[in-house]
Coordinates of C-alpha atoms and ligand atoms in Angstrom, one line a residue:
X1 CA -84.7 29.8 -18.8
X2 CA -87.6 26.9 -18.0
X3 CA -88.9 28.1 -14.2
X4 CA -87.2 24.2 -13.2
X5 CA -84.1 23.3 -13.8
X6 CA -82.2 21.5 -10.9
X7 CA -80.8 21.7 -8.3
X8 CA -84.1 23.5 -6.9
X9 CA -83.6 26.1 -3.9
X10 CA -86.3 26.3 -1.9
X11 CA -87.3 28.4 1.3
X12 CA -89.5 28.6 3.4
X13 CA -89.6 31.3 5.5
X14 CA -93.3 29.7 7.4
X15 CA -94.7 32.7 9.7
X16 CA -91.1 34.9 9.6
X17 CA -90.5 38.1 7.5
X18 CA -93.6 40.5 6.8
X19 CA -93.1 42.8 4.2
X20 CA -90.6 45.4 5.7
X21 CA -88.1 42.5 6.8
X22 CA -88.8 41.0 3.1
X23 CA -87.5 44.1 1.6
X24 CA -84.4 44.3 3.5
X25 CA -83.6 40.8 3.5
X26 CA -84.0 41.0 -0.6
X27 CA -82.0 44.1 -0.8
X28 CA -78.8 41.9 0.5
X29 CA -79.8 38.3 -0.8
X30 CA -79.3 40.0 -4.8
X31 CA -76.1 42.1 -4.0
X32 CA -75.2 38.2 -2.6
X33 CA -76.3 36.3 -5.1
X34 CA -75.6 37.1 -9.0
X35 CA -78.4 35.4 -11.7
X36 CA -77.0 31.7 -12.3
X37 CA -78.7 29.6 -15.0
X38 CA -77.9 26.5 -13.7
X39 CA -80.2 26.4 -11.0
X40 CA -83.8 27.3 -9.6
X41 CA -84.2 29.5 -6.5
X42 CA -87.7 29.9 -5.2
X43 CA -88.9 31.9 -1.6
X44 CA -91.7 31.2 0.1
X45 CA -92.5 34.0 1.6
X46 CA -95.8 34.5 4.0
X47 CA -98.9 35.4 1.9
X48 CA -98.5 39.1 3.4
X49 CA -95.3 39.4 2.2
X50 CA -95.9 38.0 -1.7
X51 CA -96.2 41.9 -3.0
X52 CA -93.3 43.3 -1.2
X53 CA -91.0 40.0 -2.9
X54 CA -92.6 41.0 -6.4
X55 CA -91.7 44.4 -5.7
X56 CA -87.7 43.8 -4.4
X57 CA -87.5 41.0 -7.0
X58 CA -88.8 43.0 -10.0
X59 CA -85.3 43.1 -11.5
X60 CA -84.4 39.7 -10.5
X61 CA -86.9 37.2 -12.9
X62 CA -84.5 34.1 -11.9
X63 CA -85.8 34.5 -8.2
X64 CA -89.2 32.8 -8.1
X65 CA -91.8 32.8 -5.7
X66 CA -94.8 31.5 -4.2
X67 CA -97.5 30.8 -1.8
X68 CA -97.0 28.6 1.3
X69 CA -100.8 27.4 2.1
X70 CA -104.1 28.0 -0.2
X71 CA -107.7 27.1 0.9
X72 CA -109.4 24.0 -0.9
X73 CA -112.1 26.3 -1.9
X74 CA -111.4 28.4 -4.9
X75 CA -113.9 31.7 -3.2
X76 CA -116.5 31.6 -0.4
X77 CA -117.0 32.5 3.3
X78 CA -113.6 31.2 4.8
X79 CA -112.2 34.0 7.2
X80 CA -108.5 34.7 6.8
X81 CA -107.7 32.2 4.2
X82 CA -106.5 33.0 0.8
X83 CA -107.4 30.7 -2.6
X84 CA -104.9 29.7 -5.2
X85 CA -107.2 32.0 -7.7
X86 CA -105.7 35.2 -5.8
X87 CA -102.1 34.1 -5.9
X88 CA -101.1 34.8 -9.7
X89 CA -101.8 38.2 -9.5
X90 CA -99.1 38.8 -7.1
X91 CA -96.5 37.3 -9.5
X92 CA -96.0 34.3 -7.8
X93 CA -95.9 31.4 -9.9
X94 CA -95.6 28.4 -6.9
X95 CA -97.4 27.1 -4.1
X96 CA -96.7 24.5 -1.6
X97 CA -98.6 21.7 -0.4
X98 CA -98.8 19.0 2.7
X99 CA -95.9 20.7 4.7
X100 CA -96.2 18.4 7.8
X101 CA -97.3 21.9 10.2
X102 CA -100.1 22.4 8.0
X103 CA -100.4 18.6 8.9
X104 CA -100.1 18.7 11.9
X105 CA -101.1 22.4 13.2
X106 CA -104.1 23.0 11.0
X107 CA -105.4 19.6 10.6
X108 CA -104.6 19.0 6.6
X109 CA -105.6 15.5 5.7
X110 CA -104.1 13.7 2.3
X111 CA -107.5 14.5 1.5
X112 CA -107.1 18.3 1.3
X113 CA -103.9 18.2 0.4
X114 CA -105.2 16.8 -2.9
X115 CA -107.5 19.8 -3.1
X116 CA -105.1 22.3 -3.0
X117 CA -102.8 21.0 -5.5
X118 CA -105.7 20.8 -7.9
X119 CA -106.5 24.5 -7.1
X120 CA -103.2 25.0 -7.5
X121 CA -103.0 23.2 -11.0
X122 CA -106.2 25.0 -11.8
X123 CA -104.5 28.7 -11.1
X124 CA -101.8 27.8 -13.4
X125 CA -98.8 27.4 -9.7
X126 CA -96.2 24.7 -10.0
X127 CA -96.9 23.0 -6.4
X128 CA -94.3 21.3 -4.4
X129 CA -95.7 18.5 -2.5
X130 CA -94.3 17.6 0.8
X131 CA -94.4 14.6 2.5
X132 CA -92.2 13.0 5.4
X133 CA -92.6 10.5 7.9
X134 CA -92.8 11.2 12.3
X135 CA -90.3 10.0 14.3
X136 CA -92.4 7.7 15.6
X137 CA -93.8 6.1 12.2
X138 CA -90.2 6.0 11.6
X139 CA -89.4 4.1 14.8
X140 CA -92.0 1.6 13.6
X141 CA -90.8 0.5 10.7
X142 CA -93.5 2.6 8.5
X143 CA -91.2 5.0 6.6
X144 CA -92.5 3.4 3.4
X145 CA -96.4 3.0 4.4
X146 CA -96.7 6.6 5.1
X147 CA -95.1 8.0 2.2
X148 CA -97.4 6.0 0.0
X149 CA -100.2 6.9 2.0
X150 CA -99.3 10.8 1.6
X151 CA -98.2 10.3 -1.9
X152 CA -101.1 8.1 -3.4
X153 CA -104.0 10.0 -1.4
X154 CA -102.5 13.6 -2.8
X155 CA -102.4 12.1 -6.2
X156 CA -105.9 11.2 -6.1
X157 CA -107.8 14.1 -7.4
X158 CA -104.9 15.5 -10.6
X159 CA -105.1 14.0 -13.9
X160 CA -102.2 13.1 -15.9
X161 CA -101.1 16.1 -17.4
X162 CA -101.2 17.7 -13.5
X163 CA -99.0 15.2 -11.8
X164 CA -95.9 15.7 -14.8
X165 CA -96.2 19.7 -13.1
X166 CA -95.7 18.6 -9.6
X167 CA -92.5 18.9 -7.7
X168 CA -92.3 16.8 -4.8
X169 CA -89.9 17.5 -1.3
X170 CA -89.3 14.5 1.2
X171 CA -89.2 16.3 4.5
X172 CA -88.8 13.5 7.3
X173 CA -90.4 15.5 9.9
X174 CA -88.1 14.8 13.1
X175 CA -85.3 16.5 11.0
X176 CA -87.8 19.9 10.6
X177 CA -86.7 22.4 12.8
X178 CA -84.8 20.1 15.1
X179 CA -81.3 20.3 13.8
X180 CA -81.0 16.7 13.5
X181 CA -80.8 16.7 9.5
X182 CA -80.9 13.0 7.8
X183 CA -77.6 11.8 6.8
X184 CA -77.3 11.6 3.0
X185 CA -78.4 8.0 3.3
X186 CA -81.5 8.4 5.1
X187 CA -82.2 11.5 2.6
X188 CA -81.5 9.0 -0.6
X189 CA -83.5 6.0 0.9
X190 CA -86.9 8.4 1.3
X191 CA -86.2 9.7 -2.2
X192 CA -85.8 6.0 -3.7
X193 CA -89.0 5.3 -2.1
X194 CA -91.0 8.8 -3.3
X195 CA -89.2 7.9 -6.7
X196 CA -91.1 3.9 -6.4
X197 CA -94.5 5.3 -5.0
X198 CA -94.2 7.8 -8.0
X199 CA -93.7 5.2 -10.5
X200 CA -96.6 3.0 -8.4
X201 CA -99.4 5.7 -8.7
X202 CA -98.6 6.5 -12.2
X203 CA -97.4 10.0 -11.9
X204 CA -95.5 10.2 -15.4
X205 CA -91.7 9.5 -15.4
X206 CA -90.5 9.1 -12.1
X207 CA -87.1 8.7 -13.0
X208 CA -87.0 12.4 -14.2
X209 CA -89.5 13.9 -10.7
X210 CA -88.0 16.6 -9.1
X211 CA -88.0 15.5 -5.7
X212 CA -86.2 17.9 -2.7
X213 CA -84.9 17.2 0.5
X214 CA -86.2 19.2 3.8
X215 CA -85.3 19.3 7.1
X216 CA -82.4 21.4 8.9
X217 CA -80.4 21.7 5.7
X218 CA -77.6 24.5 6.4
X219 CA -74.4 25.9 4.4
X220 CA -72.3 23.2 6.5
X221 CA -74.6 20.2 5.2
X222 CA -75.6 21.4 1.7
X223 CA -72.7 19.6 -0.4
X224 CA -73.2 16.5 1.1
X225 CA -77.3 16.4 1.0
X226 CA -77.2 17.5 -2.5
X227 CA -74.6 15.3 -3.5
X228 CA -77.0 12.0 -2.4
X229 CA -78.3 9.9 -4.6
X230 CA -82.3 11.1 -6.2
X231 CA -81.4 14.5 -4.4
X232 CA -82.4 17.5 -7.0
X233 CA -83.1 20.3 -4.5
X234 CA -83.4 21.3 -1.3
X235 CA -86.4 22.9 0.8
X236 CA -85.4 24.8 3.9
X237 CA -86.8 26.7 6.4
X238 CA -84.5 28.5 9.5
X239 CA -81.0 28.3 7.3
X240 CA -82.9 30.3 4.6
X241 CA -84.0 33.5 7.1
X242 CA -80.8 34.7 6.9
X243 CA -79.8 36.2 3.4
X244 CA -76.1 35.3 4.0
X245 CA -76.7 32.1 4.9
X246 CA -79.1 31.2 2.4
X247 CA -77.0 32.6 -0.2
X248 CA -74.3 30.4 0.6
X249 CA -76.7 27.5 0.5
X250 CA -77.8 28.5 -2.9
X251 CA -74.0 29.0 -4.2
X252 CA -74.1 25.2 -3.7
X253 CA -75.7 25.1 -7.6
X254 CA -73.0 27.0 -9.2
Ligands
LIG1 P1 -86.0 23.6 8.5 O1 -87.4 23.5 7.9 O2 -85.0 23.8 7.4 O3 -86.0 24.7 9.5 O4 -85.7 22.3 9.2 C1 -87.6 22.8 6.6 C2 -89.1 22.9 6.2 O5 -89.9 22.9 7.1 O6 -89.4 23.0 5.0

């Protein structure tokens, strides 16, 4: 089996789970969820945590993995952060990049977000780039301006060959964490326009991008999200702690 092949289940589990709770969630996620080949399930698991996956997922090579912030320096003097270089050797084989609290809590400009999916490239990870307008940008009329902005500036630094790796999530950030998730209308319009600014920087064949949807996507929501037009996948973050509920969510691809 290719490591993509849609629908694309994606979690991420931010600063939740360290390596004991990894292990136990693991231990009933695979009695819960049988190998499918029709479908691409990925954890994000907190750098700490990478080992203990490899470990629980050793007989499971259909579960992927992979690292949920690298530095935009590849080695050097930068106290408790980890570069893309390190990742492979854990196993993992993905890495995200631009999730709007690395935005917004840590600073990350378009700028470094192009960094680290070139260091990303460079280490041989598939990175998922996120993007996703504020409620207020929304408000404002400037859903389409910021998604170019994010999308163009990321693109700015990977060649040709990098951008046909990328796998790209539209997560409108007032639907993160809040329960409000985007009706499957608001989740195809932000696709349609990630598909366009795609097409407009030249990133390959947008038509066939992988492009997720983030933000509050649960077991009651799934069908409907995944169901919306340009939807291929989902990224999720508090409905995938929970190895019930995110097996339910990734029963959705069977
Ligand atoms: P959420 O998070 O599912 O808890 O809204 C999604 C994300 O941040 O990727």
């Amino acid at each position: 089996m290719s490591d993509l092949c849609a629908p694309v289940f994606a979690a991420n589990w931010k600063m939740c789970h360290g390596p004991a709770e990894t292990g136990a969630f693991m231990e009933r996620f695979v009695a819960r969820y049988p190998p499918c080949d029709d479908a691409t399930v990925v954890v994000f698991p907190p750098a700490i945590s990478l080992p203990a996956f490899a470990v629980a997922a050793a007989d499971r090579p259909d579960l992927q993995f992979g690292v949920q912030d690298v530095h935009t320096e590849v080695a050097g003097a930068h106290t408790g952060a980890i570069s893309a270089a390190m990742v492979p050797a854990t196993g993992a084989t993905w890495g995200l990049a631009g999730h709007s609290e690395r935005r917004r809590e840590f600073g990350d400009k378009d700028a470094d977000v192009a960094l680290k999916l070139r260091r990303l490239l460079e280490a041989g990870l598939r990175p998922v780039l996120c993007v996703g307008e504020t409620i207020e940008e929304r408000e404002a009329g400037q859903l389409a301006t910021v998604i170019e902005r994010q999308i163009h500036g990321a693109l700015s630094s990977i060649g040709a060959a990098g951008r046909t790796r990328l796998v790209y999530a539209y997560e409108p950030v007032w639907a993160i964490g809040t329960g409000r998730t985007a009706s499957p209308e608001d989740a195809a319009e932000g696709h349609a326009i990630v598909r366009e600014q795609l097409a407009a920087a030249g990133a390959g064949d947008s038509a066939r991008a992988v492009i997720l949807y983030g933000g509050s996507v649960k077991p009651a929501n799934i069908g409907q999200l995944l169901a919306a037009p340009g939807v291929d996948g989902v990224l999720v973050g508090g409905a995938s702690l929970d190895p019930d509920s995110w097996a339910a969510i990734c029963a959705a691809g069977r």
